[in-house]
Coordinates of C-alpha atoms in Angstrom, one line a residue:
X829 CA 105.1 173.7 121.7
X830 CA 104.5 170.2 122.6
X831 CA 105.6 167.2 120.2
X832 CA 103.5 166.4 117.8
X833 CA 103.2 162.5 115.2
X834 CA 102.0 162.0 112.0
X835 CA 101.4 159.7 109.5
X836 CA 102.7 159.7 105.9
X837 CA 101.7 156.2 105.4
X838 CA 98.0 155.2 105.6
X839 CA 98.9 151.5 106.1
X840 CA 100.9 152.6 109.2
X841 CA 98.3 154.7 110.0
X842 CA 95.7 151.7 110.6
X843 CA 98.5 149.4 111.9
X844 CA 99.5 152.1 114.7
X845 CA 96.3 153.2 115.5
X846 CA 95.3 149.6 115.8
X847 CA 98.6 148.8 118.2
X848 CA 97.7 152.1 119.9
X849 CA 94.3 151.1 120.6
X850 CA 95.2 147.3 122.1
X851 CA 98.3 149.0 123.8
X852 CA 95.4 151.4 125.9
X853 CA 92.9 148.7 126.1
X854 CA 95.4 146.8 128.5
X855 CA 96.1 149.7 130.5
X856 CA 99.7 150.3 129.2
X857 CA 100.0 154.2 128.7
X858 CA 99.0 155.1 132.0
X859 CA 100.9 151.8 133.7
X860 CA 104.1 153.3 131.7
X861 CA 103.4 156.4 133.3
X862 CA 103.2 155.1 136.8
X863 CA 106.2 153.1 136.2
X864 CA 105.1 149.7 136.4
X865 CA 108.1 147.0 135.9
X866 CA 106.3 144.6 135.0
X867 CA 104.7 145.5 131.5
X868 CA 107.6 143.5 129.5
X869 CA 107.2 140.5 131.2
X870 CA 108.3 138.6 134.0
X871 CA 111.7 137.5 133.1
X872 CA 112.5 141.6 132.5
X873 CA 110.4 142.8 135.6
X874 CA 114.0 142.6 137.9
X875 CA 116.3 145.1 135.2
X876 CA 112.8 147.4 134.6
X877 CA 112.2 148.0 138.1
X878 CA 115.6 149.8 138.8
X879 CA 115.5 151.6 134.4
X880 CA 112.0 153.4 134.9
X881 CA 113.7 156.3 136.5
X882 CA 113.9 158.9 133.4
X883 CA 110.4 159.2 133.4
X884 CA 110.2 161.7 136.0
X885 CA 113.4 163.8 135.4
X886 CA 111.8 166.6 133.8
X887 CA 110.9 167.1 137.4
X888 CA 113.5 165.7 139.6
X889 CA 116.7 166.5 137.5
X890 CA 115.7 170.3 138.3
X891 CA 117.4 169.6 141.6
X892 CA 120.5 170.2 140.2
X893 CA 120.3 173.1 138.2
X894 CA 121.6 175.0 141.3
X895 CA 124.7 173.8 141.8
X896 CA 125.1 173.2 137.8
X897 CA 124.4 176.8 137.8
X898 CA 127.7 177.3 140.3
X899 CA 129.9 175.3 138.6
X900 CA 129.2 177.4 135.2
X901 CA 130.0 180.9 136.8
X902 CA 132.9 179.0 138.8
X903 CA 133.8 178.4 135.0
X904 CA 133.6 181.2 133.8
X905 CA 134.6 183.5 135.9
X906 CA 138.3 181.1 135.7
X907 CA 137.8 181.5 132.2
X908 CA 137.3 178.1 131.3
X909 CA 135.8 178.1 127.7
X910 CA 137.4 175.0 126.4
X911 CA 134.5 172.1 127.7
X912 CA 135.5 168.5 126.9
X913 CA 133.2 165.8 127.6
X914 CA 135.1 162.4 127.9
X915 CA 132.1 159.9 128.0
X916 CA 130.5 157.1 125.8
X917 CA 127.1 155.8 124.5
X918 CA 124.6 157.7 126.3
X919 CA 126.9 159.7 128.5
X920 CA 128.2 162.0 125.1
X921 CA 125.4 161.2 122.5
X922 CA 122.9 163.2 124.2
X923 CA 125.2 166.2 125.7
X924 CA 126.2 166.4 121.5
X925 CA 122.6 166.8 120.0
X926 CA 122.0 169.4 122.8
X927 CA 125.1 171.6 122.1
X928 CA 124.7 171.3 118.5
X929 CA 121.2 172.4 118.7
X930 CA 122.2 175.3 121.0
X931 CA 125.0 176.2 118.6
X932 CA 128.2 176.2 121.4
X933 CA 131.0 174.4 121.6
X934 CA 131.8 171.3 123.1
X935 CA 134.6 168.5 121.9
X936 CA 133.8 165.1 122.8
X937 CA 136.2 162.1 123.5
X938 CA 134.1 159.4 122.8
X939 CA 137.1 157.7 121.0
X940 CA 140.5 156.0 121.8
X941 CA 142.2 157.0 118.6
X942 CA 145.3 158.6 119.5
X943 CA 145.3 161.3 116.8
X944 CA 141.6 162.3 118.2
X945 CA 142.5 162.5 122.0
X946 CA 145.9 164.2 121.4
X947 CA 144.1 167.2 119.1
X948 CA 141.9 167.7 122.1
X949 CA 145.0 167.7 124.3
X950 CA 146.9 170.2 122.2
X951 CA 143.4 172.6 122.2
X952 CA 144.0 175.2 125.0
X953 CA 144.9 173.4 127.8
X954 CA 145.4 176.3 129.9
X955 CA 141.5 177.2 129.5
X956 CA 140.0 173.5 129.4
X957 CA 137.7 171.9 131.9
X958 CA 137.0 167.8 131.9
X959 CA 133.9 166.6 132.6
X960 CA 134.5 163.0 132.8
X961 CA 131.1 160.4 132.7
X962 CA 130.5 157.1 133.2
X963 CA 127.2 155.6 134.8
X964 CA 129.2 152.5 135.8
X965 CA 132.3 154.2 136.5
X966 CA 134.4 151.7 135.1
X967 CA 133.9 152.8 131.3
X968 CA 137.2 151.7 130.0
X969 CA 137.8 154.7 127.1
X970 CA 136.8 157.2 129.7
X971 CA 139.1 155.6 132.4
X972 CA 141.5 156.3 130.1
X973 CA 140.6 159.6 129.0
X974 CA 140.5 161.0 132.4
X975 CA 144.0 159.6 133.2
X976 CA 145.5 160.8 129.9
X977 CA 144.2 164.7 131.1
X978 CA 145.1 163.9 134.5
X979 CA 148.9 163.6 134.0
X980 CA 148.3 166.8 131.2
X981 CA 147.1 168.9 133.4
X982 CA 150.0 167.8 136.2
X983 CA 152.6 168.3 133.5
X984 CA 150.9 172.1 132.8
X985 CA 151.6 172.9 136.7
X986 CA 147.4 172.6 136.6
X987 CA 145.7 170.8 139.9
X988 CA 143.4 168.4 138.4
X989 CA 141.0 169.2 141.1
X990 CA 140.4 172.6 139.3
X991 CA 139.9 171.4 136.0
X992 CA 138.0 167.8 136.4
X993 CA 134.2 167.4 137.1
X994 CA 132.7 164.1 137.4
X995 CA 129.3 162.6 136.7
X996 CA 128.6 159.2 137.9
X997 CA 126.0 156.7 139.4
X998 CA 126.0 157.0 143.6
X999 CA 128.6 154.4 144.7
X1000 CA 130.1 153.7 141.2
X1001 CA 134.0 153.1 141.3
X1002 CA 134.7 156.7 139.9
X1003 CA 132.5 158.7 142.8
X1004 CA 134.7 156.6 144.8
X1005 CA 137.8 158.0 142.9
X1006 CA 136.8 160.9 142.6
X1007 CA 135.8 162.0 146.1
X1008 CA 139.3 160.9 146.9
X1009 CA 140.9 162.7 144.2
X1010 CA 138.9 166.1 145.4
X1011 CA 137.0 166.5 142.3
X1012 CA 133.5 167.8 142.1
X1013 CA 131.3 165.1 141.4
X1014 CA 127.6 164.9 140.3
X1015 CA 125.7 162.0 141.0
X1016 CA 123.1 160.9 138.6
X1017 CA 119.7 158.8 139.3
X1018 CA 121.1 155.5 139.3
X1019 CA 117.0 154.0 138.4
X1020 CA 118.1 155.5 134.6
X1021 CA 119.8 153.6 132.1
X1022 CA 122.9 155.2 129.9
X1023 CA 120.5 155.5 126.9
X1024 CA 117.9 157.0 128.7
X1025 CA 119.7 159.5 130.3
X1026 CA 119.6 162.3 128.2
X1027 CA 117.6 164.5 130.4
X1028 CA 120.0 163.8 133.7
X1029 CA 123.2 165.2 134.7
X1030 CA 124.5 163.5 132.1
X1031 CA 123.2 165.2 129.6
X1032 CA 122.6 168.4 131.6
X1033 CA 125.9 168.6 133.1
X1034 CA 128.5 168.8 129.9
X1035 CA 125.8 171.2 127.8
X1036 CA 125.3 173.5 130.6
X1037 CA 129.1 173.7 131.0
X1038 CA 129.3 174.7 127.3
X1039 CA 126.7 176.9 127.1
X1040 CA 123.1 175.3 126.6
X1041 CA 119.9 176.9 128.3
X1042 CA 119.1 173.0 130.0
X1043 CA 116.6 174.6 132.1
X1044 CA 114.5 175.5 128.8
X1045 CA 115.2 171.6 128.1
X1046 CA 113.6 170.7 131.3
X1047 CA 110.5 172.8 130.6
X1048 CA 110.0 171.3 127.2
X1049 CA 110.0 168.0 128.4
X1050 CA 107.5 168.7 131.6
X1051 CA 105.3 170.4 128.9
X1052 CA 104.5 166.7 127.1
X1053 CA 105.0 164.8 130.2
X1054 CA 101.1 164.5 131.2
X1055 CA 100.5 163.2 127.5
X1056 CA 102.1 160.2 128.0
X1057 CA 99.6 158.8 130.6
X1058 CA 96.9 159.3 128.1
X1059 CA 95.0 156.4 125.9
X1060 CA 94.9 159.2 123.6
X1061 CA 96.7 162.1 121.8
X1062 CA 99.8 160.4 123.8
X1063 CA 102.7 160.8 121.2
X1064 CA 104.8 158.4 123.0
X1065 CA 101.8 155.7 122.4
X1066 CA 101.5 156.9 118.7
X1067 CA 104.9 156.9 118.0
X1068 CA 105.9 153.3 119.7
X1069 CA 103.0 151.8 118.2
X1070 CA 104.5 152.5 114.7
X1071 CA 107.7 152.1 115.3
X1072 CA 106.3 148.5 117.2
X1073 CA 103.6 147.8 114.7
X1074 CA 105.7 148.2 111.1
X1075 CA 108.8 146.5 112.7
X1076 CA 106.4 142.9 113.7
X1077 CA 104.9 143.4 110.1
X1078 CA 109.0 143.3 108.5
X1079 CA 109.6 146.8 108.4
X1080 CA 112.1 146.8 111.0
X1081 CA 115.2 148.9 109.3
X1082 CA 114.3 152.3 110.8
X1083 CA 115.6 155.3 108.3
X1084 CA 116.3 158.1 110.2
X1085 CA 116.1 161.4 108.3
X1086 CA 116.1 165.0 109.9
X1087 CA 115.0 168.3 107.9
X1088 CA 116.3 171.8 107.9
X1089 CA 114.9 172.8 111.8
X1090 CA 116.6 174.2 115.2
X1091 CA 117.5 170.2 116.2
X1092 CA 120.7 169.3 114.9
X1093 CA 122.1 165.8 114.8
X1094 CA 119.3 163.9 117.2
X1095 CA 119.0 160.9 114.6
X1096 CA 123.0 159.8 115.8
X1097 CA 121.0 159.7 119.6
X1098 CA 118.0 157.9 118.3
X1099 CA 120.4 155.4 116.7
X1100 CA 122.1 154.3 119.9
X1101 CA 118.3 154.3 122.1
X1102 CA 116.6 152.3 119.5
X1103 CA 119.3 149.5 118.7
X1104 CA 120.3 149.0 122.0
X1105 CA 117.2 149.1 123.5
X1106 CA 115.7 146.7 120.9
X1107 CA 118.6 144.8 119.3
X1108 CA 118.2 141.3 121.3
X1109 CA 117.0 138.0 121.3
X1110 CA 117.4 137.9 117.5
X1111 CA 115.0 140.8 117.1
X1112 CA 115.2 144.1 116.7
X1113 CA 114.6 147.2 114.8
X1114 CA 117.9 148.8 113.1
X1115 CA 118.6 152.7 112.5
X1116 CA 119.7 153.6 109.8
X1117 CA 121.1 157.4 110.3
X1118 CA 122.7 159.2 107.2
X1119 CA 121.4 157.1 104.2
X1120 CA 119.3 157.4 101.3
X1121 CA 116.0 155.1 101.7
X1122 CA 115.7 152.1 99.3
X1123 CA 112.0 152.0 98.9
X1124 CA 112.1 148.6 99.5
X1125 CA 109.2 146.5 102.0
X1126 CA 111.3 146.4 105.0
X1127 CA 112.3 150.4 105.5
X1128 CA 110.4 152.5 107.8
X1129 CA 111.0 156.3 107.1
X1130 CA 111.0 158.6 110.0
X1131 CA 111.0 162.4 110.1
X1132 CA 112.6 164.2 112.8
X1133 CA 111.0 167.5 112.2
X1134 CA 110.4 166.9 108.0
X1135 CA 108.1 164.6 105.9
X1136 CA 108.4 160.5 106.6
X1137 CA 105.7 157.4 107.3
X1138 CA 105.8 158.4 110.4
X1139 CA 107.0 162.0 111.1
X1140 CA 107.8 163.8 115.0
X1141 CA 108.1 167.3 115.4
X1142 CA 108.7 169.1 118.6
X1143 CA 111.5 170.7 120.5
X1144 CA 114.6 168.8 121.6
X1145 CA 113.7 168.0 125.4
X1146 CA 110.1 167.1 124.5
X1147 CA 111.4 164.7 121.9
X1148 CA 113.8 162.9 124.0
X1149 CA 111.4 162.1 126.5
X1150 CA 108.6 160.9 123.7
X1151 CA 111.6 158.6 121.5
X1152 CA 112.2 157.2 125.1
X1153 CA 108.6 156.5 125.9
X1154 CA 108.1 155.2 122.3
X1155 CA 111.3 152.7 122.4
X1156 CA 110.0 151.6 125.6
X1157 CA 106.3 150.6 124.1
X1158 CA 107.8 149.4 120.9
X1159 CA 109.8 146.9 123.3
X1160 CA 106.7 145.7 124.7
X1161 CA 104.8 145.2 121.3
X1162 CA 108.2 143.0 119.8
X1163 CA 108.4 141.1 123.1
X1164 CA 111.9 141.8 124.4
X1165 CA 113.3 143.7 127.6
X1166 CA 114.0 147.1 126.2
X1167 CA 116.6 148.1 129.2
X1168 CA 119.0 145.1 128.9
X1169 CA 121.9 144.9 127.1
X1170 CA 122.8 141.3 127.4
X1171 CA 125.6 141.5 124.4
X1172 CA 127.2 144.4 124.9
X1173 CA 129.8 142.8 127.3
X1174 CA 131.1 139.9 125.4
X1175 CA 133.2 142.4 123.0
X1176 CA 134.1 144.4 126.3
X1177 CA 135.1 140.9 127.9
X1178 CA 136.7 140.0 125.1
X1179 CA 139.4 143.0 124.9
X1180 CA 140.5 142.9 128.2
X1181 CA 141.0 139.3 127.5
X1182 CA 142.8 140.4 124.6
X1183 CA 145.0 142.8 126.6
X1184 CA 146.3 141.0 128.7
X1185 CA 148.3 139.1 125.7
X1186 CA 152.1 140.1 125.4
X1187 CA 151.0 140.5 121.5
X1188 CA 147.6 141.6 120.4
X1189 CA 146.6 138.3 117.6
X1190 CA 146.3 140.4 114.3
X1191 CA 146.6 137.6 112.3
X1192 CA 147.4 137.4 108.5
X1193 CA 146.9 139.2 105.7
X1194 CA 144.1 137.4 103.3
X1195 CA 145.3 139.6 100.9
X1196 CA 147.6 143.3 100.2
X1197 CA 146.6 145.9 97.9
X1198 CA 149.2 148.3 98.3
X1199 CA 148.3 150.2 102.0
X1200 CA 145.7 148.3 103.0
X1201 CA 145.9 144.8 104.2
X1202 CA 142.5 142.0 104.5
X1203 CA 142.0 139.8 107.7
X1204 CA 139.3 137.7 108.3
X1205 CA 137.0 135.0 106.3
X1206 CA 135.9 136.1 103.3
X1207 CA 132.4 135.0 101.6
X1208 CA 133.2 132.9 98.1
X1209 CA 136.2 130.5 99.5
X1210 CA 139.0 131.2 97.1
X1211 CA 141.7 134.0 97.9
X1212 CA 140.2 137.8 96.7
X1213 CA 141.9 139.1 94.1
X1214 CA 142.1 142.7 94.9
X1215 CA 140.4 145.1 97.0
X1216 CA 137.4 145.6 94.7
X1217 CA 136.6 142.4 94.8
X1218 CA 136.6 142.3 98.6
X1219 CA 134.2 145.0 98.7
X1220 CA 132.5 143.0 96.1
X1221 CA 132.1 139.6 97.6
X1222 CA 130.7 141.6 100.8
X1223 CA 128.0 143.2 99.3
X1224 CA 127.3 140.2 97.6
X1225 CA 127.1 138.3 100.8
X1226 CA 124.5 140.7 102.1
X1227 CA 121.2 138.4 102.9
X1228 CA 117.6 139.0 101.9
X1229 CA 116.3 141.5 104.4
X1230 CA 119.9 142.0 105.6
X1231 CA 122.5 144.8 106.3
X1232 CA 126.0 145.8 105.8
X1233 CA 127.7 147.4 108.6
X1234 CA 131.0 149.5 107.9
X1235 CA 133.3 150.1 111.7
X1236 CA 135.7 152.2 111.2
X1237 CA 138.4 152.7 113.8
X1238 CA 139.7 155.8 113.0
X1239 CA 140.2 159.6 114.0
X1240 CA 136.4 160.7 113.0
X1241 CA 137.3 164.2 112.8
X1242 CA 140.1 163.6 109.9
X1243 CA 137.6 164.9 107.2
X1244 CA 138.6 168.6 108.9
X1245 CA 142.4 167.4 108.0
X1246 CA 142.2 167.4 104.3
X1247 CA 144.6 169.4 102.8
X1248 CA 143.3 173.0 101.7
X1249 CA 145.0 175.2 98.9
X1250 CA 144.4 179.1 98.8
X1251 CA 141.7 179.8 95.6
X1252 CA 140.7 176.2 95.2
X1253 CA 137.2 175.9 94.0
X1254 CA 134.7 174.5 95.9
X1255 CA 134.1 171.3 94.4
X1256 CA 138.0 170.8 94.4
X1257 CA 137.4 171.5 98.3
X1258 CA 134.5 169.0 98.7
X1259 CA 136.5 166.3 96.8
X1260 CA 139.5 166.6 99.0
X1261 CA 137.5 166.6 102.0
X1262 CA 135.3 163.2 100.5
X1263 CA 139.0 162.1 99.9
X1264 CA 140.2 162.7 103.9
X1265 CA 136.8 160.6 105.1
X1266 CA 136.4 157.0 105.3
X1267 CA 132.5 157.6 105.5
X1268 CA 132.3 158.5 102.2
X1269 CA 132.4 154.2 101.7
X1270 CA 129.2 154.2 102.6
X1271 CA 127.7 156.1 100.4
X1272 CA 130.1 154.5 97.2
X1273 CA 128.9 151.1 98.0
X1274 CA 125.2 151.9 99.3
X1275 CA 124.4 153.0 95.6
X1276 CA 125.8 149.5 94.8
X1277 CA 123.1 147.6 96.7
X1278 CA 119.2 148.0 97.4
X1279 CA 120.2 146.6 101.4
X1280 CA 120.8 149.6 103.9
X1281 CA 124.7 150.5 104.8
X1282 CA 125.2 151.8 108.1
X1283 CA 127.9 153.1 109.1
X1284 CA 129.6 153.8 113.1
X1285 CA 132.9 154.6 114.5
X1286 CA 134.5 152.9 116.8
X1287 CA 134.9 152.2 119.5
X1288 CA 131.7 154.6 120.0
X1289 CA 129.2 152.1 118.1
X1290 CA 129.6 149.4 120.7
X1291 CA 127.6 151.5 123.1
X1292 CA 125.4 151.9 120.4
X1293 CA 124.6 149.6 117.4
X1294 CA 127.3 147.3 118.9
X1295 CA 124.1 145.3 120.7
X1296 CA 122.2 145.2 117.7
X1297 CA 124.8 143.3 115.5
X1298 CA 125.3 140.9 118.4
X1299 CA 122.2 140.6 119.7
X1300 CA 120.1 141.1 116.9
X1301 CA 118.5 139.5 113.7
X1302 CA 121.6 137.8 112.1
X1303 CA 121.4 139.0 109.1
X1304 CA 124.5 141.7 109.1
X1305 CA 127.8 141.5 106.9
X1306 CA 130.7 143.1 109.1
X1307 CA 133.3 145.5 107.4
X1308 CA 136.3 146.7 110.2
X1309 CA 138.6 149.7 109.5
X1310 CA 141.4 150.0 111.5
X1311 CA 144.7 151.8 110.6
X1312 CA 148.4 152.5 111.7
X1313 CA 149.1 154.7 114.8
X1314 CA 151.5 156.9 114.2
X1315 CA 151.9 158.9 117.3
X1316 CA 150.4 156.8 120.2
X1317 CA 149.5 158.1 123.7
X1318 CA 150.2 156.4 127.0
X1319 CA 147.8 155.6 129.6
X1320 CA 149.1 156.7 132.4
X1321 CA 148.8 153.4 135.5
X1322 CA 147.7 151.2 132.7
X1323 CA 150.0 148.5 130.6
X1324 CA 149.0 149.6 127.2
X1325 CA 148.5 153.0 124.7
X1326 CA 145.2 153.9 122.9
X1327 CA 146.9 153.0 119.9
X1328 CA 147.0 149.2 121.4
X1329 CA 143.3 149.4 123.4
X1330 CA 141.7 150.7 119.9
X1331 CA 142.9 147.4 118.4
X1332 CA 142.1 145.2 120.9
X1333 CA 138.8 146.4 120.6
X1334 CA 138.7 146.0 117.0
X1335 CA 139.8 142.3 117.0
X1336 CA 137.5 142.1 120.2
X1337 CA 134.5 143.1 118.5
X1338 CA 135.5 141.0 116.0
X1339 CA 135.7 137.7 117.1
X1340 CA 132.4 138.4 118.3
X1341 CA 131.0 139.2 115.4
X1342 CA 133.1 136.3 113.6
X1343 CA 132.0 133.6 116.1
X1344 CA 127.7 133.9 115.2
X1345 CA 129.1 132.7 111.8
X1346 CA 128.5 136.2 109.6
X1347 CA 131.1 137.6 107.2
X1348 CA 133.0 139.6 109.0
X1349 CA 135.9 141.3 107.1
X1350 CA 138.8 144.2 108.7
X1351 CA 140.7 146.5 106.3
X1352 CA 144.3 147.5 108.4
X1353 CA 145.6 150.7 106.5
X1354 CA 149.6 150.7 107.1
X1355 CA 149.0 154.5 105.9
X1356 CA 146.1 156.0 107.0
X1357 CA 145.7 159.1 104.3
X1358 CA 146.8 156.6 101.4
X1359 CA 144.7 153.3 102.8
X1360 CA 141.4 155.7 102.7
X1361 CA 142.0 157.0 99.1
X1362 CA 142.7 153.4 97.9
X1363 CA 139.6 152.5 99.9
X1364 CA 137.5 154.9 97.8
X1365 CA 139.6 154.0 94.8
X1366 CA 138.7 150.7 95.1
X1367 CA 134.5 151.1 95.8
X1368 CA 134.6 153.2 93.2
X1369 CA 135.6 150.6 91.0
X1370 CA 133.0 148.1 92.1

């Protein structure tokens, strides 16, 4: 079954299949497929010529299925069941879509809140393997991840060696670790960029480990491959036209919505391919994964495998390749380079910086209500008199055709921590579990505006969405969540604990947020449990 587009929409219908049809008139489909660098211009031909690699892995990432098919019965015949994947961006987004769709297990560190990492430490260290990736190799969370198991393992009376597989670009600082370490390392195509690497040993790597057929991945993807050379029935072409055509004409807030099918959770991928790849130059097309649509003139709806304007069906390989193809074609029709990421490194740059301080800068408190305290410059001038009317004055500050993004640097699994009471019904059980979860904001104040609410944990949306908000239209309003650390965890060889780089990046990300002059707002909860139930308290009461 190949991957199949469709049109809900009859006025994206005509715009796409007019996009389409200039798109094949200058020979783009088949110079896509040929990998030609220079179809997004000449100031982009230099970063395309070394990003057009994922294009052929459906064929050349089979070269590694045989020693990724050593390294599983190595596994399991050591009876290493427990697979964690410490990566970020596009080393863990795609692994996670492909071992939720497969239904096995894998736990992925794509965080630095102490709480998170320390669960996955306590989780049957005896049995766990690592799989630590990083194209660049200098990932900072997964630095940190690997040297956090590192010194577990040691403490266990566990050799590293045993338990710690690498994937990395050829000649990256962590091959160069690695090798000296001993660890088994595979080398990824370095010609593919993080995003696009969902089909390489990044993404086939982790899910094999856990239990995914990524051979049957491979195959799906080959099967739609010789489409997208085509002028037409190229769903690549269809689909980036559309995506291209509605986002030039205003409809550039992209809501992502997946039906009841075998793919589970590929809208979260999507997400991080689409605004990073198209979230520069002060354009850009925004995901909005999660969310009700507004009905209003600048939302396109797309259907992962279920009804929308534009609707793609297909299995999971096959899709990957064609949303690749499609961001890739939609970057040509806005104008921008859709393999840079020219903003992702000022909020990197600016938590080292940050670091490096004998005191992180928290700053003071605009305002305390109770657990939570208010930094930053609030829209309206005069002091907030409570936490509703925070939340308040930020959606009020939301511009026409504008967004409101809530960052939340938290433990993203502490839904599954609510507390539980034998008998209790089940909407008791879904309210305690809405209580335990900071993304139930969204949805309080998304009902409380017609502009979409995204929402992204941190410090995972900076490979993600964190491009878009920088890089983008500037039309977001910033809402940070950052809370107390109870229990912190060292890093061993580095000066500073998660608890302390999860701030930094907070206040990093912030200031660069702050300094392209948008309301940019962070909530500190002195309690976590309390600060989130006064948080939803306090939306509710907006």
């Amino acid at each position: 079954m190949s991957v199949s587009v469709t049109f809900g929409d009859e006025n994206l219908a005509g715009q796409a299949a007019e996009t389409a049809e200039r798109l094949a008139a200058e020979g783009v489909p088949q110079a896509l497929a040929n990998g030609d660098p220079t179809l997004w211009g000449p100031d982009a031909e230099a970063e395309a010529a070394i990003r057009l690699g994922w294009l052929t892995l459906p064929t050349t990432s089979r070269e590694l299925l045989p020693e990724i098919g050593k390294l599983v019965e190595r596994a399991r015949a050591e009876g290493l069941d427990h697979v964690v994947l410490a990566g970020m961006g596009g080393s863990s987004l795609a692994p996670e879509v492909i071992t939720a769709t497969a239904d096995v297990p894998l736990t992925v560190l794509d965080t630095t809140d102490p709480a998170q990492v320390r669960r996955a430490l306590d989780d049957r260290l005896e049995s766990t393997i690592v799989v630590v990736a990083s194209k660049s190799g200098g990932t900072v969370e997964t630095d940190s991840h690997r040297r956090v198991y590192e010194k577990a393992f040691r403490d266990a009376g566990i050799d590293p060696v045993s338990r710690i597989v690498v994937v990395t670009d050829p000649g990256s600082p962590l091959e160069q670790a690695a090798r000296e370490a001993g660890y088994q390392v595979f080398l990824a195509d370095p010609d593919v960029g993080g995003r696009y690497s969902a089909l390489s040993a990044f993404g086939l790597v982790p899910s094999a480990l856990a239990g995914a057929d990524v051979a049957r991945l491979l195959d799906d993807a080959a099967e739609v491959l010789p489409l997208l050379s085509q002028a037409e029935s190229n769903p690549g072409l269809d689909l980036g036209a559309a995506l291209g055509a509605a986002a030039v004409a205003g409809r550039d807030k992209l809501v992502l919505e997946d039906g009841l099918s075998e793919i589970n959770g590929l809208p979260d991928w999507i997400e991080q391919l689409v605004a990073e790849s198209t979230g520069k130059s002060g354009k850009g097309i925004l995901p909005v994964v999660g969310a009700d649509p507004n009905d209003t003139d600048d939302e396109l709806i797309a259907g992962i495998d279920t009804d929308g304007a534009v609707a793609v069906s297909g299995p999971l390989g096959a899709q990957f390749l064609v949303w690749e193809y499609a961001t890739a074609v939609a970057g040509r029709v806005l104008g921008i380079d859709p393999f840079n990421q020219p903003n992702v490194a000022e909020s990197k740059e600016n938590t080292g910086a940050l670091l490096d301080r004998p005191e992180l800068p928290a700053g003071t408190p605009l305002l305390v209500d109770g657990p939570v305290e208010v930094y930053g410059e609030l829209p309206g001038g005069q002091a907030p008199k409570d936490l509703s009317d925070v939340l308040t004055r930020l959606l009020e500050a939301i511009p026409e055709r504008g967004y409101l993004a809530i960052m939340a640097y938290l433990d993203r699994e502490a839904a599954f921590d609510a507390p539980t009471a034998e008998g209790a019904s089940f909407e008791e059980m879904t309210d305690a579990w809405s209580a335990a979860d900071p993304a139930t904001l969204r949805g309080l104040l998304a009902v409380r505006t017609d502009r979409p609410v995204t929402f992204g944990w941190g410090p995972r949306f900076l490979h993600s969405t964190g491009q878009y908000h920088k890089g983008g239209p500037q039309n977001g309003v910033f809402l940070q969540i950052t809370g107390a650390v109870e229990e912190d965890v060292e890093v061993p060889g580095k000066p500073y604990t998660l608890g302390r780089l999860q701030l930094a990046q907070a206040l990093g990300d912030q200031g660069a947020l702050a300094k392209r002059g948008r309301p940019t707002v962070r909530l500190h909860l002195t309690d976590r449990a309390a600060g989130i139930a006064r948080l939803l308290e306090a939306a509710r009461e907006v």
